[in-house]
Short mmCIF file of C-alpha atoms in Angstrom, two decimals:
data_model
loop_
_atom_site.label_atom_id
_atom_site.label_comp_id
_atom_site.label_asym_id
_atom_site.label_seq_id
_atom_site.Cartn_x
_atom_site.Cartn_y
_atom_site.Cartn_z
CA THR A 50 -46.70 85.33 -66.31
CA ALA A 51 -47.90 86.76 -62.99
CA TRP A 52 -47.92 85.53 -59.41
CA ILE A 53 -49.09 86.87 -56.08
CA GLY A 54 -48.92 85.24 -52.65
CA VAL A 55 -49.77 86.00 -49.02
CA PRO A 56 -48.79 84.09 -45.87
CA LEU A 57 -51.19 81.78 -44.08
CA GLN A 58 -50.49 82.93 -40.56
CA ARG A 59 -51.65 82.08 -37.05
CA SER A 60 -50.83 84.15 -33.98
CA ASP A 61 -47.68 82.18 -33.20
CA ARG A 62 -46.45 80.91 -36.55
CA VAL A 63 -46.77 80.85 -40.34
CA ILE A 64 -48.36 77.60 -41.56
CA GLY A 65 -48.12 78.13 -45.31
CA CYS A 66 -48.78 80.41 -48.24
CA LEU A 67 -51.83 81.20 -50.38
CA CYS A 68 -50.89 81.89 -54.02
CA ILE A 69 -52.59 82.57 -57.34
CA PHE A 70 -50.97 82.37 -60.76
CA SER A 71 -51.80 83.76 -64.18
CA LEU A 72 -51.07 82.09 -67.51
CA VAL A 73 -52.38 85.07 -69.52
CA PRO A 74 -49.61 87.02 -71.30
CA ASP A 75 -48.86 90.50 -69.90
CA SER A 76 -51.32 90.01 -67.02
CA GLU A 77 -50.99 91.98 -63.80
CA TYR A 78 -52.58 91.74 -60.35
CA SER A 79 -54.06 94.87 -58.79
CA PRO A 80 -53.81 95.94 -55.10
CA GLU A 81 -57.50 94.97 -54.74
CA VAL A 82 -56.60 91.34 -55.52
CA LEU A 83 -53.89 91.46 -52.88
CA ARG A 84 -56.34 92.80 -50.29
CA LEU A 85 -58.83 90.07 -51.21
CA LEU A 86 -56.18 87.40 -50.77
CA GLU A 87 -55.19 88.84 -47.40
CA ILE A 88 -58.83 88.66 -46.25
CA LEU A 89 -59.16 85.10 -47.52
CA SER A 90 -55.85 84.05 -45.96
CA GLY A 91 -57.12 84.82 -42.46
CA GLN A 92 -60.16 82.57 -42.87
CA ILE A 93 -58.18 79.84 -44.60
CA SER A 94 -55.48 79.96 -41.92
CA VAL A 95 -58.02 79.29 -39.16
CA ALA A 96 -59.63 76.43 -41.11
CA LEU A 97 -56.29 74.83 -42.00
CA ASP A 98 -54.90 75.18 -38.49
CA ASN A 99 -57.98 73.50 -37.03
CA ALA A 100 -57.73 70.68 -39.59
CA LEU A 101 -54.02 70.18 -38.87
CA LEU A 102 -54.64 70.11 -35.11
CA TYR A 103 -57.43 67.56 -35.58
CA GLU A 104 -55.20 65.43 -37.81
CA GLN A 105 -52.40 65.63 -35.25
CA ALA A 106 -54.78 64.62 -32.44
CA GLN A 107 -56.07 61.66 -34.46
CA ARG A 108 -52.53 60.55 -35.26
CA ARG A 109 -51.59 60.88 -31.58
CA LEU A 110 -54.64 58.85 -30.53
CA ALA A 111 -53.75 56.08 -33.00
CA GLN A 112 -50.16 56.03 -31.72
CA LEU A 113 -51.32 55.78 -28.10
CA GLU A 114 -53.74 52.97 -28.94
CA ASN A 115 -50.93 51.08 -30.70
CA LEU A 116 -48.59 51.78 -27.79
CA ASN A 117 -51.09 50.45 -25.25
CA ARG A 118 -51.86 47.33 -27.29
CA ILE A 119 -48.21 46.53 -28.00
CA SER A 120 -47.13 47.25 -24.42
CA ASN A 121 -49.67 44.72 -23.17
CA LEU A 122 -48.42 42.22 -25.74
CA ILE A 123 -44.73 42.49 -24.86
CA SER A 124 -45.45 42.54 -21.11
CA ALA A 125 -47.35 39.25 -21.37
CA SER A 126 -44.26 37.31 -22.46
CA LEU A 127 -41.42 36.19 -20.19
CA ASP A 128 -39.25 34.78 -22.98
CA PRO A 129 -36.36 37.27 -23.51
CA GLU A 130 -35.95 36.45 -27.21
CA GLU A 131 -39.68 36.78 -27.85
CA VAL A 132 -39.83 40.12 -26.02
CA LEU A 133 -36.86 41.51 -27.98
CA ALA A 134 -38.42 40.38 -31.27
CA GLN A 135 -41.82 41.91 -30.43
CA VAL A 136 -40.25 45.21 -29.44
CA CYS A 137 -38.24 45.58 -32.64
CA GLN A 138 -41.06 44.42 -34.91
CA SER A 139 -43.50 46.85 -33.27
CA VAL A 140 -41.39 50.01 -33.68
CA SER A 141 -42.85 50.89 -37.08
CA LEU A 142 -46.40 50.69 -35.68
CA VAL A 143 -45.60 52.94 -32.74
CA GLY A 144 -43.40 55.66 -34.18
CA GLY A 145 -42.30 54.79 -37.69
CA GLY A 146 -38.98 53.52 -38.94
CA GLU A 147 -38.44 50.65 -41.34
CA ARG A 148 -35.75 48.86 -39.31
CA SER A 149 -34.61 48.63 -35.72
CA ALA A 150 -32.21 47.00 -33.27
CA ILE A 151 -31.80 46.58 -29.52
CA PHE A 152 -28.37 47.03 -27.93
CA LEU A 153 -27.86 45.80 -24.35
CA VAL A 154 -25.16 46.60 -21.81
CA ASP A 155 -22.79 43.86 -20.66
CA PRO A 156 -21.29 45.45 -17.51
CA ASP A 157 -18.96 42.52 -16.83
CA LYS A 158 -17.19 42.93 -20.17
CA GLY A 159 -17.67 46.70 -20.40
CA GLN A 160 -19.33 46.29 -23.79
CA ILE A 161 -22.55 46.95 -25.69
CA TRP A 162 -23.88 44.07 -27.77
CA MET A 163 -26.64 43.82 -30.37
CA ALA A 164 -29.28 41.61 -28.74
CA TYR A 165 -31.76 41.69 -31.65
CA ALA A 166 -31.92 43.11 -35.17
CA HIS A 167 -35.01 43.63 -37.33
CA GLU A 168 -34.71 43.85 -41.14
CA LEU A 169 -30.93 44.44 -40.99
CA SER A 170 -28.42 42.61 -43.15
CA ASP A 171 -26.03 40.02 -41.72
CA GLU A 172 -23.14 42.21 -42.82
CA PHE A 173 -24.43 45.19 -40.82
CA VAL A 174 -25.13 43.00 -37.79
CA GLN A 175 -21.63 41.52 -37.82
CA ALA A 176 -20.03 44.96 -38.22
CA ASN A 177 -21.96 46.30 -35.21
CA LEU A 178 -22.35 43.17 -33.09
CA SER A 179 -20.46 44.58 -30.11
CA PHE A 180 -18.35 47.58 -29.13
CA SER A 181 -16.87 49.19 -26.03
CA ILE A 182 -19.19 50.99 -23.63
CA ALA A 183 -16.57 53.76 -23.58
CA GLN A 184 -17.21 54.52 -27.28
CA GLU A 185 -18.94 57.84 -26.60
CA GLY A 186 -20.19 58.30 -30.17
CA ARG A 187 -22.25 55.10 -29.91
CA THR A 188 -23.40 55.36 -26.27
CA HIS A 189 -24.21 59.07 -25.97
CA CYS A 190 -27.87 58.39 -25.18
CA LEU A 191 -26.82 56.25 -22.20
CA SER A 192 -24.59 58.94 -20.72
CA THR A 193 -27.26 61.65 -21.11
CA GLY A 194 -30.37 59.55 -20.56
CA GLN A 195 -31.96 61.36 -23.54
CA PRO A 196 -32.71 60.25 -27.12
CA ASP A 197 -29.92 60.76 -29.63
CA ILE A 198 -31.40 61.86 -32.97
CA PHE A 199 -29.78 62.03 -36.42
CA SER A 200 -32.13 63.38 -39.10
CA ASP A 201 -29.56 62.83 -41.84
CA VAL A 202 -26.56 60.64 -41.01
CA ARG A 203 -24.70 61.90 -44.10
CA TYR A 204 -24.13 65.24 -42.34
CA SER A 205 -23.80 63.94 -38.77
CA GLU A 206 -20.75 63.83 -36.52
CA LEU A 207 -21.03 60.07 -36.03
CA ASP A 208 -17.92 57.91 -35.99
CA ALA A 209 -16.74 57.59 -39.60
CA GLY A 210 -16.72 53.78 -39.57
CA PHE A 211 -20.23 53.57 -38.09
CA ARG A 212 -21.57 56.21 -40.48
CA GLU A 213 -20.14 54.28 -43.42
CA SER A 214 -21.84 51.06 -42.28
CA LEU A 215 -25.16 52.94 -41.93
CA LEU A 216 -24.91 54.42 -45.43
CA LYS A 217 -23.92 51.04 -46.88
CA GLU A 218 -27.11 49.67 -45.29
CA ASN A 219 -29.08 52.55 -46.94
CA ILE A 220 -29.94 54.05 -43.55
CA LEU A 221 -30.18 57.85 -43.78
CA ALA A 222 -31.80 58.72 -40.43
CA MET A 223 -31.77 57.14 -36.99
CA GLY A 224 -32.62 57.64 -33.35
CA ASP A 225 -31.25 55.95 -30.21
CA PHE A 226 -33.67 55.75 -27.27
CA PRO A 227 -32.34 54.66 -23.86
CA LEU A 228 -33.88 51.58 -22.22
CA THR A 229 -34.29 52.82 -18.65
CA THR A 230 -35.51 50.76 -15.68
CA PRO A 231 -35.76 51.65 -11.96
CA GLU A 232 -32.45 49.81 -11.52
CA GLY A 233 -30.71 51.83 -14.24
CA GLN A 234 -30.15 51.74 -18.00
CA ILE A 235 -29.88 48.32 -19.62
CA GLY A 236 -29.21 49.49 -23.19
CA TYR A 237 -30.97 51.37 -25.97
CA LEU A 238 -33.40 50.94 -28.85
CA SER A 239 -32.21 52.10 -32.28
CA VAL A 240 -34.80 53.13 -34.88
CA TYR A 241 -33.65 53.39 -38.51
CA HIS A 242 -35.20 55.22 -41.50
CA ASN A 243 -34.36 54.59 -45.15
CA GLN A 244 -34.75 58.29 -45.96
CA ALA A 245 -33.66 61.50 -44.24
CA HIS A 246 -36.28 62.05 -41.56
CA LYS A 247 -37.00 64.90 -39.18
CA PHE A 248 -38.28 63.41 -35.92
CA ARG A 249 -41.26 65.41 -34.65
CA PRO A 250 -41.35 66.18 -30.89
CA GLU A 251 -44.42 63.98 -30.38
CA GLU A 252 -42.71 61.20 -32.34
CA GLU A 253 -39.65 61.37 -30.08
CA GLU A 254 -41.89 61.38 -27.01
CA ILE A 255 -43.93 58.33 -28.07
CA LEU A 256 -40.79 56.37 -29.03
CA GLN A 257 -39.10 57.17 -25.71
CA THR A 258 -42.24 56.12 -23.83
CA PHE A 259 -42.28 52.89 -25.83
CA ALA A 260 -38.56 52.34 -25.10
CA SER A 261 -39.15 52.81 -21.37
CA GLU A 262 -41.97 50.27 -21.34
CA ALA A 263 -39.92 47.90 -23.48
CA ALA A 264 -37.04 48.22 -20.99
CA ILE A 265 -39.27 46.99 -18.15
CA ALA A 266 -40.50 44.05 -20.24
CA VAL A 267 -36.96 43.08 -21.29
CA SER A 268 -35.68 43.41 -17.72
CA ASN A 269 -38.53 41.29 -16.33
CA ALA A 270 -38.01 38.58 -18.96
CA ARG A 271 -34.26 38.43 -18.28
CA LEU A 272 -34.86 38.27 -14.52
CA TYR A 273 -37.40 35.47 -14.98
CA ALA A 274 -34.99 33.56 -17.23
CA ARG A 275 -32.18 33.85 -14.66
CA THR A 276 -34.51 32.83 -11.84
CA ASP A 277 -35.84 29.90 -13.85
CA ILE A 278 -32.30 28.67 -14.58
CA ALA A 279 -31.27 29.03 -10.92
CA LEU A 280 -34.41 27.21 -9.79
CA SER A 281 -33.83 24.36 -12.25
CA ARG A 282 -30.24 24.05 -11.05
CA ARG A 283 -31.42 24.01 -7.41
CA VAL A 284 -34.04 21.35 -8.13
CA ARG A 285 -31.40 19.21 -9.85
CA GLN A 286 -29.02 19.62 -6.91
CA LEU A 287 -31.75 18.61 -4.44
CA SER A 288 -32.72 15.57 -6.51
CA ILE A 289 -29.06 14.47 -6.60
CA LEU A 290 -28.79 14.92 -2.82
CA GLU A 291 -31.98 12.90 -2.34
CA ALA A 292 -30.67 10.08 -4.57
CA VAL A 293 -27.29 10.04 -2.78
CA GLY A 294 -29.06 10.02 0.58
CA ARG A 295 -31.14 6.99 -0.40
CA GLU A 296 -28.06 5.10 -1.57
CA LEU A 297 -26.19 5.93 1.65
CA ALA A 298 -29.13 4.89 3.81
CA ALA A 299 -29.43 1.56 1.94
CA ASN A 300 -25.72 0.71 2.27
CA LEU A 301 -24.69 -0.96 5.53
CA HIS A 302 -21.04 -1.69 4.60
CA SER A 303 -18.57 0.97 5.79
#
């Protein structure tokens, strides 16, 4: 029957509202009650702000510990498939998101291809397996070098076909984070949420840091794989030359 509220305010922002309610018929709050609430709100604002800052610091510390542990894990492997799998499976531990995918650049074909998918349906994977690098709506984070965030894909300006495939997959929020190495960008990491999700600045920062470290691990694993293949081919060529040389040396008939 009656309600009175005052803002919980810090010097730079409002963090909430302190309210009291009455269930007594025909009740009324006096100006003295308002003044009391205003006095209380100042003390409560300080206490709440400190608690929120502490909670944020603890959350940040946990994220950094996870990031450090996972970065060491993915850097220890030189198997490209294993690195891709570890990156995608670790996204939820680092910065949230129920599902994820890694898209890599194929400069020879001028295309982007899905190198790994985590918790995504076969139908979604097939629909988004590859597309042109010139498709600006899908590669915007590569052209800007900055994360591309969509808090609610239902109201985004994404390509209609891509947006439809996201909604069919029950994905309502997503973020694309470029995979950047000293040699350039090799692709991007996509993080998907099942519900509309507002990415906090610290969340974007930790995910981009993770994407940058993942890019180095993926690049190193791919380089090792190419080097290993080239070395195996060279060893095989040398063994063939050695065998041919022995046969030639043993044959005395022209």
